[in-house]
Amino acid sequence: MAHPQEYSVHGNERTLVLKGLMGGTEYEIELYGIKLGWRSQGISGTAQTGLGTPQELHFSDVTDSSAIVHWSKSQSPVDNYRITYVPFEGGSPLMVTVDGSVLEALLPNMNPGKTYQVTVNAVKGLEESDSSTDTVTTALDRPEHLTAINVTDISAMLQWQPSEAAVDEYVVTYRADTTRPVVEHVPGNTVELQMGSLTPATHYTVALHAVKEAQKSDATLTWRPPQAAVTGYTLSFSAAGGTVRVCVILSQYTLVDISLKFKKHTIGQQHRFPKDCAQIFLNGETSSGLYTIHVGGEESQPLQVYCDMTTDAGGWLVFLRRQNGELEFFRNWKNYTAGFGNMNNEFWLGLFNLHKITSSEQYELRVDLRDNGESAYAQYDKFTVAEPRTRYKIYIGAYSGTAGDSMIYHQGRPFSTYDNDNDIAVTNCALSYKGAFWYKNCHRVNLMGKYGDSSHSKGINWFHWKGHEHSIEFAEMKIRPANYRKFENRKKRS
């Protein structure tokens, strides 16, 4: 019980405002009079203060479809917080409820380029606090499917699929190596642009982004192929946080601040279009590094990957690396579907690529872990990432190794990110543990957790090796065909 507070007021007063009280708290009050040093008989009662209003609203991780709202801790305990958000221009309100111990909430299912009024209320029993309100504007979604038609020696027509958001204009930038960039602005209700006065037989790159007031969408980049035969294109691009990704793709990718180059690779004789690092190894490439594979062995599906050619006879395609914390892994569903990072540093290859690769034949999985001079590994004789409609469920086989079988806990689980929660826990595992994974309730493995964070379950964890309260310094996940040994031994004999 708090120390009693005492107030004296003039005998003519009939009201007193008590300040500095705690919200949501019942107080006992006693009132008595004093005259000539004598105290009258008192009267008493109780009063209940209202719940404190959530304070310091602010937002983070704002995308074209979601945002995270934060607030400060209430002075008194509450049962939960209710968050309501509705577009400023009208529409059906959306609502999220979180536990009273949580001070942030993901706001999903938002529309691109819209301003939302967000209201947070504290709730205890049947009582509700006053509202705390702020606004947030979602990011613009990018225009897509940029194509060139009716191409002549001096002109071409550009067409694209518009952004879902209402935009003020589209900005088209095109250039050749020998010319200055040309920037064209077209109204937001336009989905095409006629390019004229082009130089014959010249390779142009084109970038397109949407603009609404001060907002700018991601860009869509296309290019025309060179006359020489190439197996793919290496794109290097950077953002404010440093280099974001180096990758080889088909004909289009979503980028900001783009630098383009392309590179020709020599193809070995045994596998003209190698579909994984094992086939590249069998072609005679024995150095670890960046290579171009062709998903499913199809010439039309090049993809740049990092191949580990030294660990356990090589042939490993690396799809995750954590080693220094330079790259943020607390990302949304779109990022984890497409992939991100620098393959010479930290990166994630992408769920869609993993599904395409592992659906072509049976692969095995290896996880390499290193920390403070120690090393361990876990190997599984089967590894599959299922199709997108399953939310990329993971299936693994029998375990061997020295790190302990922590992955079995995640068997058959769909992938989860903070904006696409597919775990079975009451809480949002990805949001709670600042990562993404095939979470269950919640994890034994958290290799996409926060680098260097050794608080419980939030760092880079492999439970059966270092537990939940140690963040591992280095982790790689990699795959190769399950029958690789047979072909590798045959290559040695030949």
Coordinates of C-alpha atoms in Angstrom, one line a residue:
M1 CA 0.0 0.0 0.0
A2 CA 1.3 3.5 -0.9
H3 CA 2.2 6.0 1.8
P4 CA -0.9 8.1 2.6
Q5 CA -1.0 11.7 1.2
E6 CA -2.6 14.5 3.2
Y7 CA -4.0 17.8 1.9
S8 CA -5.2 20.9 3.8
V9 CA -7.7 23.3 2.2
H10 CA -9.5 26.4 3.4
G11 CA -12.8 25.9 5.2
N12 CA -14.7 27.7 2.5
E13 CA -13.6 25.2 -0.2
R14 CA -15.9 22.5 -1.4
T15 CA -13.7 20.8 -4.1
L16 CA -10.2 19.5 -4.4
V17 CA -8.4 18.1 -7.4
L18 CA -6.0 15.3 -6.5
K19 CA -3.1 15.1 -8.9
G20 CA -0.3 12.6 -9.5
L21 CA -2.5 9.5 -9.0
M22 CA -1.9 6.2 -10.8
G23 CA -4.3 5.2 -13.5
G24 CA -6.6 2.3 -13.0
T25 CA -6.2 2.4 -9.2
E26 CA -8.7 2.4 -6.4
Y27 CA -8.0 5.0 -3.6
E28 CA -9.5 5.3 -0.1
I29 CA -10.4 8.9 0.7
E30 CA -11.2 10.3 4.2
L31 CA -12.4 13.9 4.8
Y32 CA -12.7 15.6 8.2
G33 CA -12.8 19.2 9.5
I34 CA -10.6 21.0 12.0
K35 CA -11.6 24.0 14.3
L36 CA -9.5 25.4 17.0
G37 CA -7.3 22.3 16.9
W38 CA -10.2 19.9 17.3
R39 CA -10.8 17.3 14.6
S40 CA -14.4 16.4 13.7
Q41 CA -15.6 12.9 12.9
G42 CA -14.6 12.0 9.4
I43 CA -16.4 10.7 6.4
S44 CA -14.8 8.2 4.0
G45 CA -15.3 6.7 0.6
T46 CA -13.4 5.2 -2.4
A47 CA -12.6 6.5 -5.9
Q48 CA -11.3 4.6 -8.9
T49 CA -9.0 6.5 -11.4
G50 CA -9.4 5.8 -15.0
L51 CA -6.9 3.8 -17.1
G52 CA -3.9 5.8 -18.3
T53 CA -3.8 6.7 -22.0
P54 CA -1.1 5.0 -24.0
Q55 CA 1.6 7.5 -24.7
E56 CA 4.5 8.1 -27.2
L57 CA 2.9 6.5 -30.3
H58 CA 5.3 6.0 -33.1
F59 CA 5.7 3.7 -36.1
S60 CA 8.4 1.5 -37.7
D61 CA 8.8 -1.0 -40.5
V62 CA 6.3 0.7 -42.7
T63 CA 5.7 -1.1 -46.0
D64 CA 3.1 -0.9 -48.7
S65 CA 0.9 -3.3 -46.8
S66 CA 1.8 -3.1 -43.1
A67 CA 3.3 -1.1 -40.3
I68 CA 4.3 -1.7 -36.7
V69 CA 2.9 0.7 -34.0
H70 CA 4.7 1.2 -30.7
W71 CA 3.7 2.9 -27.4
S72 CA 5.1 3.4 -23.9
K73 CA 4.3 1.2 -20.9
S74 CA 1.3 2.1 -18.9
Q75 CA 1.8 3.1 -15.2
S76 CA -0.7 0.5 -14.1
P77 CA -1.2 -3.1 -15.3
V78 CA -3.7 -3.6 -18.1
D79 CA -5.3 -6.7 -19.6
N80 CA -4.6 -5.8 -23.2
Y81 CA -4.3 -3.1 -25.7
R82 CA -6.8 -2.6 -28.6
I83 CA -5.5 -1.0 -31.8
T84 CA -7.9 0.3 -34.4
Y85 CA -6.8 1.7 -37.7
V86 CA -8.9 3.1 -40.6
P87 CA -8.0 4.9 -43.9
F88 CA -8.4 8.7 -43.5
E89 CA -10.5 8.8 -46.7
G90 CA -13.0 6.3 -45.3
G91 CA -13.4 2.6 -45.2
S92 CA -14.0 -0.3 -42.8
P93 CA -11.9 -0.1 -39.6
L94 CA -9.4 -2.8 -38.8
M95 CA -8.6 -4.0 -35.3
V96 CA -5.8 -5.8 -33.6
T97 CA -5.6 -6.8 -29.9
V98 CA -2.4 -7.6 -28.1
D99 CA -1.6 -8.7 -24.5
G100 CA -1.1 -6.0 -21.9
S101 CA 2.6 -6.9 -21.6
V102 CA 3.3 -6.1 -25.2
L103 CA 4.2 -2.6 -26.4
E104 CA 4.0 -3.0 -30.1
A105 CA 1.6 -4.4 -32.7
L106 CA 1.8 -5.3 -36.4
L107 CA -0.9 -3.7 -38.5
P108 CA -1.5 -6.0 -41.5
N109 CA -3.8 -5.8 -44.6
M110 CA -3.2 -2.1 -45.3
N111 CA -3.4 -0.6 -48.7
P112 CA -0.5 1.1 -50.5
G113 CA -0.1 4.8 -50.4
K114 CA -2.9 5.4 -47.9
T115 CA -2.9 7.5 -44.7
Y116 CA -4.4 5.6 -41.7
Q117 CA -5.6 7.0 -38.4
V118 CA -4.3 4.6 -35.7
T119 CA -6.0 4.6 -32.3
V120 CA -4.6 2.7 -29.3
N121 CA -6.7 2.1 -26.1
A122 CA -5.7 0.3 -22.9
V123 CA -8.3 -2.2 -21.6
K124 CA -8.7 -3.7 -18.1
G125 CA -11.8 -5.8 -17.5
L126 CA -14.8 -3.7 -18.8
E127 CA -12.9 -0.4 -18.4
E128 CA -11.2 1.3 -21.3
S129 CA -8.7 4.2 -21.4
D130 CA -9.0 7.4 -23.4
S131 CA -7.6 7.0 -26.9
S132 CA -4.2 7.8 -28.1
T133 CA -4.2 8.7 -31.8
D134 CA -1.6 9.2 -34.6
T135 CA -1.4 8.7 -38.3
V136 CA 0.8 6.7 -40.6
T137 CA 1.1 6.6 -44.4
T138 CA 1.9 3.3 -46.1
A139 CA 4.6 3.1 -48.7
L140 CA 3.8 3.1 -52.4
D141 CA 3.8 -0.2 -54.2
R142 CA 5.9 -0.3 -57.3
P143 CA 4.7 -0.5 -60.9
E144 CA 5.3 -3.9 -62.5
H145 CA 5.8 -5.8 -65.7
L146 CA 7.7 -3.1 -67.6
T147 CA 8.0 -4.1 -71.2
A148 CA 9.1 -2.6 -74.5
I149 CA 7.0 -3.1 -77.6
N150 CA 7.0 -1.8 -81.2
V151 CA 10.8 -1.5 -81.1
T152 CA 12.3 0.1 -84.2
D153 CA 15.8 1.4 -84.8
I154 CA 15.0 4.8 -83.3
S155 CA 12.0 4.3 -81.0
A156 CA 10.1 2.0 -78.7
M157 CA 6.9 2.0 -76.7
L158 CA 7.1 1.3 -73.0
Q159 CA 4.2 -0.2 -71.1
W160 CA 3.7 -1.2 -67.5
Q161 CA 1.2 -2.4 -64.9
P162 CA 0.2 0.6 -62.7
S163 CA 0.7 0.8 -59.0
E164 CA -2.3 -0.1 -56.8
A165 CA -1.9 3.2 -55.0
A166 CA -3.2 6.4 -56.6
V167 CA 0.0 8.2 -57.7
D168 CA 0.7 11.6 -59.0
E169 CA 3.1 10.6 -61.7
Y170 CA 5.5 7.9 -63.0
V171 CA 9.1 8.8 -63.6
V172 CA 10.9 6.9 -66.5
T173 CA 14.7 7.1 -66.8
Y174 CA 16.5 5.6 -69.8
R175 CA 20.0 5.7 -70.9
A176 CA 22.7 4.1 -73.0
D177 CA 26.4 3.8 -72.2
T178 CA 27.2 6.5 -74.7
T179 CA 24.4 9.0 -73.9
R180 CA 23.2 11.1 -71.0
P181 CA 20.2 9.8 -69.0
V182 CA 16.8 10.9 -70.3
V183 CA 14.1 11.5 -67.6
E184 CA 10.4 11.6 -68.6
H185 CA 7.5 12.4 -66.3
V186 CA 4.1 11.0 -67.2
P187 CA 0.8 11.4 -65.3
G188 CA -0.2 8.9 -62.7
N189 CA -3.2 7.7 -64.9
T190 CA -0.8 6.8 -67.8
V191 CA 0.6 3.3 -68.3
E192 CA 2.8 3.8 -71.4
L193 CA 5.5 6.1 -72.8
Q194 CA 6.7 6.5 -76.4
M195 CA 10.5 6.7 -76.4
G196 CA 11.9 8.6 -79.4
S197 CA 15.1 9.8 -80.9
L198 CA 17.0 6.6 -79.9
T199 CA 20.3 5.7 -81.3
P200 CA 20.2 2.7 -83.7
A201 CA 21.7 -0.7 -82.5
T202 CA 22.2 0.6 -79.0
H203 CA 21.6 -1.1 -75.6
Y204 CA 19.3 1.0 -73.3
T205 CA 18.5 0.5 -69.7
V206 CA 15.2 1.7 -68.4
A207 CA 14.0 2.4 -64.8
L208 CA 10.5 3.2 -63.7
H209 CA 9.1 4.4 -60.4
A210 CA 6.0 6.0 -59.0
V211 CA 5.7 9.3 -57.1
K212 CA 3.1 10.6 -54.8
E213 CA 3.8 13.9 -53.1
A214 CA 7.1 13.2 -51.2
Q215 CA 6.8 9.4 -51.6
K216 CA 8.7 7.4 -54.1
S217 CA 8.2 3.7 -54.9
D218 CA 10.7 1.1 -55.7
A219 CA 12.0 1.0 -59.2
T220 CA 11.4 -1.6 -61.9
L221 CA 14.4 -2.1 -64.2
T222 CA 14.5 -3.8 -67.6
W223 CA 17.2 -4.1 -70.3
R224 CA 17.8 -5.5 -73.7
P225 CA 20.2 -8.4 -73.9
P226 CA 23.7 -8.1 -75.6
Q227 CA 24.4 -9.8 -78.8
A228 CA 26.9 -12.1 -77.1
A229 CA 25.6 -15.2 -75.5
V230 CA 25.5 -14.8 -71.7
T231 CA 24.1 -17.1 -69.0
G232 CA 22.8 -14.3 -66.8
Y233 CA 23.2 -10.7 -65.5
T234 CA 25.0 -9.7 -62.3
L235 CA 23.3 -6.7 -60.7
S236 CA 25.0 -4.8 -57.9
F237 CA 22.9 -2.2 -56.0
S238 CA 23.0 -0.4 -52.7
A239 CA 20.8 1.5 -50.3
A240 CA 21.4 3.7 -47.3
G241 CA 22.4 0.7 -45.2
G242 CA 25.1 -0.4 -47.6
T243 CA 25.2 -3.0 -50.3
V244 CA 21.8 -4.8 -50.4
R245 CA 22.3 -7.5 -53.0
V246 CA 24.3 -8.9 -55.8
C247 CA 22.4 -11.4 -57.9
V248 CA 21.9 -12.9 -61.3
I249 CA 18.3 -12.8 -62.7
L250 CA 16.3 -13.2 -65.9
S251 CA 15.1 -9.8 -67.3
Q252 CA 13.7 -7.8 -64.5
Y253 CA 14.3 -7.0 -60.8
T254 CA 13.0 -4.5 -58.3
L255 CA 15.8 -2.1 -57.3
V256 CA 16.6 1.4 -56.0
D257 CA 19.8 3.3 -57.1
I258 CA 21.0 0.7 -59.6
S259 CA 24.3 -0.1 -61.1
L260 CA 24.2 -2.7 -63.9
K261 CA 26.9 -5.0 -65.4
F262 CA 26.8 -8.3 -67.1
K263 CA 29.2 -11.1 -67.1
K264 CA 29.8 -14.1 -69.4
H265 CA 30.4 -17.5 -67.8
T266 CA 32.1 -20.5 -69.4
I267 CA 29.9 -23.6 -69.3
G268 CA 31.6 -27.1 -68.8
Q269 CA 30.9 -29.9 -71.1
Q270 CA 29.2 -32.4 -68.8
H271 CA 26.3 -30.0 -67.8
R272 CA 25.8 -27.2 -70.2
F273 CA 23.2 -25.6 -68.0
P274 CA 24.1 -26.8 -64.4
K275 CA 21.1 -26.7 -62.1
D276 CA 23.0 -26.6 -58.8
C277 CA 26.5 -26.3 -57.4
A278 CA 27.0 -30.1 -57.5
Q279 CA 26.8 -30.0 -61.3
I280 CA 29.1 -27.0 -61.4
F281 CA 31.6 -29.0 -59.3
L282 CA 31.2 -32.0 -61.7
N283 CA 32.0 -29.5 -64.5
G284 CA 35.4 -29.0 -63.0
E285 CA 34.9 -25.9 -60.9
T286 CA 36.5 -26.5 -57.5
S287 CA 36.8 -23.0 -56.0
S288 CA 34.2 -21.7 -53.7
G289 CA 32.5 -18.5 -54.9
L290 CA 29.7 -17.1 -57.1
Y291 CA 28.4 -19.1 -60.0
T292 CA 25.4 -19.1 -62.3
I293 CA 23.0 -22.1 -62.1
H294 CA 20.0 -22.7 -64.3
V295 CA 16.9 -23.8 -62.2
G296 CA 15.7 -27.1 -63.4
G297 CA 18.5 -27.2 -66.0
E298 CA 16.6 -24.7 -68.1
E299 CA 18.6 -22.1 -70.1
S300 CA 15.9 -19.5 -69.5
Q301 CA 16.1 -19.7 -65.7
P302 CA 19.6 -18.4 -64.7
L303 CA 20.2 -17.7 -61.0
Q304 CA 23.4 -16.6 -59.3
V305 CA 24.3 -18.6 -56.2
Y306 CA 27.2 -19.1 -53.8
C307 CA 28.8 -22.5 -54.1
D308 CA 30.8 -24.1 -51.2
M309 CA 33.3 -26.4 -53.0
T310 CA 35.4 -27.4 -50.0
T311 CA 33.2 -28.5 -47.2
D312 CA 32.7 -32.3 -47.1
A313 CA 33.6 -32.9 -50.8
G314 CA 32.0 -29.7 -52.0
G315 CA 29.0 -29.2 -54.3
W316 CA 27.0 -27.2 -51.7
L317 CA 24.6 -24.4 -52.7
V318 CA 24.6 -21.9 -49.8
F319 CA 21.2 -20.3 -49.2
L320 CA 21.8 -18.5 -45.8
R321 CA 24.9 -17.0 -44.2
R322 CA 25.2 -15.0 -40.9
Q323 CA 28.6 -13.8 -40.0
N324 CA 28.9 -10.2 -38.8
G325 CA 25.5 -8.6 -38.3
E326 CA 26.0 -6.1 -41.1
L327 CA 22.7 -7.1 -42.8
E328 CA 19.2 -6.7 -41.2
F329 CA 17.3 -9.9 -41.2
F330 CA 14.1 -8.7 -39.5
R331 CA 12.3 -8.3 -42.8
N332 CA 8.9 -8.8 -44.3
W333 CA 7.3 -11.7 -46.3
K334 CA 8.2 -10.1 -49.7
N335 CA 11.9 -9.9 -48.8
Y336 CA 12.0 -13.5 -47.6
T337 CA 10.2 -14.7 -50.6
A338 CA 12.5 -12.9 -53.1
G339 CA 15.8 -13.1 -51.2
F340 CA 18.2 -10.3 -50.1
G341 CA 21.8 -9.6 -49.2
N342 CA 25.3 -9.8 -50.7
M343 CA 26.3 -13.4 -51.5
N344 CA 29.9 -12.5 -50.7
N345 CA 28.8 -11.5 -47.2
E346 CA 25.5 -12.1 -45.4
F347 CA 22.4 -13.1 -47.5
W348 CA 19.2 -15.1 -47.9
L349 CA 18.6 -16.8 -51.2
G350 CA 14.8 -16.6 -51.1
L351 CA 11.9 -19.0 -50.4
F352 CA 10.7 -19.0 -54.0
N353 CA 14.2 -20.0 -55.3
L354 CA 14.5 -22.7 -52.6
H355 CA 11.2 -24.2 -53.7
K356 CA 12.1 -24.2 -57.4
I357 CA 15.4 -25.8 -56.7
T358 CA 14.4 -28.5 -54.2
S359 CA 11.3 -29.5 -56.2
S360 CA 13.4 -30.7 -59.1
E361 CA 15.0 -33.7 -57.2
Q362 CA 15.9 -34.9 -53.7
Y363 CA 18.4 -32.7 -51.8
E364 CA 20.2 -33.0 -48.5
L365 CA 20.7 -30.1 -46.0
R366 CA 23.8 -29.2 -44.1
V367 CA 24.0 -26.5 -41.4
D368 CA 27.5 -25.3 -40.4
L369 CA 28.0 -23.4 -37.1
R370 CA 31.1 -21.7 -35.7
D371 CA 31.5 -19.8 -32.5
N372 CA 34.6 -18.6 -30.5
G373 CA 36.9 -21.2 -32.1
E374 CA 34.3 -24.1 -31.9
S375 CA 32.5 -25.6 -34.8
A376 CA 29.6 -28.0 -35.2
Y377 CA 27.3 -29.2 -38.0
A378 CA 24.0 -30.8 -38.6
Q379 CA 23.1 -32.8 -41.7
Y380 CA 19.7 -34.1 -43.0
D381 CA 19.4 -36.6 -45.8
K382 CA 16.3 -35.0 -47.2
F383 CA 15.3 -31.3 -47.6
T384 CA 12.4 -29.8 -49.4
V385 CA 10.7 -26.4 -49.4
A386 CA 7.1 -26.9 -50.5
E387 CA 5.0 -24.7 -52.9
P388 CA 3.9 -21.1 -52.1
R389 CA 0.3 -22.1 -51.3
T390 CA 1.6 -24.0 -48.3
R391 CA 3.6 -20.9 -47.1
Y392 CA 6.7 -22.8 -48.1
K393 CA 6.5 -25.7 -45.6
I394 CA 9.8 -27.4 -44.8
Y395 CA 10.4 -31.1 -44.8
I396 CA 13.6 -32.7 -43.6
G397 CA 15.0 -36.3 -43.3
A398 CA 17.2 -38.2 -41.0
Y399 CA 19.8 -36.3 -38.9
S400 CA 23.5 -36.8 -38.5
G401 CA 26.2 -34.5 -37.2
T402 CA 27.6 -32.9 -34.1
A403 CA 25.3 -29.9 -33.4
G404 CA 22.3 -31.9 -32.2
D405 CA 18.9 -32.3 -34.0
S406 CA 17.2 -29.0 -33.5
M407 CA 15.6 -28.8 -36.9
I408 CA 13.2 -31.8 -36.2
Y409 CA 11.1 -29.4 -34.0
H410 CA 10.3 -27.4 -37.2
Q411 CA 9.4 -30.4 -39.4
G412 CA 6.4 -29.6 -41.6
R413 CA 6.0 -26.0 -40.5
P414 CA 5.2 -23.1 -42.8
F415 CA 7.5 -20.1 -42.9
S416 CA 6.7 -17.1 -40.8
T417 CA 7.6 -13.4 -40.9
Y418 CA 6.4 -10.6 -38.7
D419 CA 3.8 -9.6 -41.4
N420 CA 2.8 -13.2 -42.3
D421 CA 2.3 -15.2 -39.0
N422 CA 1.9 -18.9 -39.6
D423 CA 3.2 -20.4 -36.3
I424 CA 0.9 -22.1 -33.7
A425 CA 2.0 -19.9 -30.8
V426 CA -0.4 -17.4 -29.1
T427 CA 2.2 -14.7 -29.8
N428 CA 3.7 -13.7 -33.2
C429 CA 7.0 -15.6 -33.0
A430 CA 8.7 -13.6 -35.8
L431 CA 7.7 -10.3 -34.1
S432 CA 8.6 -11.5 -30.6
Y433 CA 12.1 -12.8 -31.6
K434 CA 13.0 -10.3 -34.3
G435 CA 13.6 -12.8 -37.1
A436 CA 11.9 -15.2 -39.5
F437 CA 11.8 -19.0 -39.7
W438 CA 9.7 -22.1 -40.0
Y439 CA 8.5 -21.3 -36.5
K440 CA 6.3 -23.6 -34.4
N441 CA 5.7 -22.6 -30.8
C442 CA 8.2 -20.8 -31.2
H443 CA 11.7 -22.3 -32.0
R444 CA 14.7 -24.5 -31.5
V445 CA 16.4 -22.9 -34.4
N446 CA 16.5 -19.1 -35.0
L447 CA 19.3 -18.5 -37.6
M448 CA 17.6 -15.4 -38.9
G449 CA 17.5 -13.8 -35.4
K450 CA 19.2 -10.6 -34.2
Y451 CA 22.9 -10.9 -34.6
G452 CA 24.8 -10.7 -31.3
D453 CA 21.6 -10.7 -29.1
S454 CA 22.0 -13.2 -26.3
S455 CA 18.8 -12.4 -24.6
H456 CA 16.5 -15.4 -24.4
S457 CA 15.6 -16.8 -27.9
K458 CA 16.2 -13.5 -29.8
G459 CA 19.7 -14.2 -31.2
I460 CA 21.1 -16.7 -33.7
N461 CA 20.2 -19.9 -31.9
W462 CA 20.7 -23.6 -32.4
F463 CA 19.2 -25.0 -29.2
H464 CA 21.0 -28.3 -29.0
W465 CA 24.4 -26.7 -29.4
K466 CA 24.4 -23.4 -27.6
G467 CA 20.9 -23.1 -26.2
H468 CA 18.5 -20.1 -26.3
E469 CA 20.7 -17.6 -24.5
H470 CA 23.8 -17.5 -26.8
S471 CA 23.9 -15.9 -30.2
I472 CA 26.1 -17.9 -32.6
E473 CA 28.8 -16.0 -34.5
F474 CA 28.6 -17.8 -37.8
A475 CA 25.9 -19.9 -39.5
E476 CA 25.4 -21.3 -43.0
M477 CA 22.6 -23.4 -44.4
K478 CA 23.4 -25.2 -47.7
I479 CA 22.0 -28.0 -49.9
R480 CA 23.2 -30.4 -52.6
P481 CA 21.7 -33.5 -54.3
A482 CA 21.2 -36.4 -52.0
N483 CA 22.9 -38.7 -54.5
Y484 CA 25.9 -36.4 -54.9
R485 CA 28.4 -38.8 -53.4
K486 CA 27.8 -41.4 -56.1
F487 CA 28.5 -39.0 -58.9
E488 CA 31.4 -37.3 -57.1
N489 CA 33.1 -40.7 -56.6
R490 CA 32.5 -41.6 -60.2
K491 CA 34.2 -38.3 -61.2
K492 CA 37.2 -39.2 -59.0
R493 CA 37.6 -42.6 -60.7
S494 CA 37.4 -41.1 -64.2

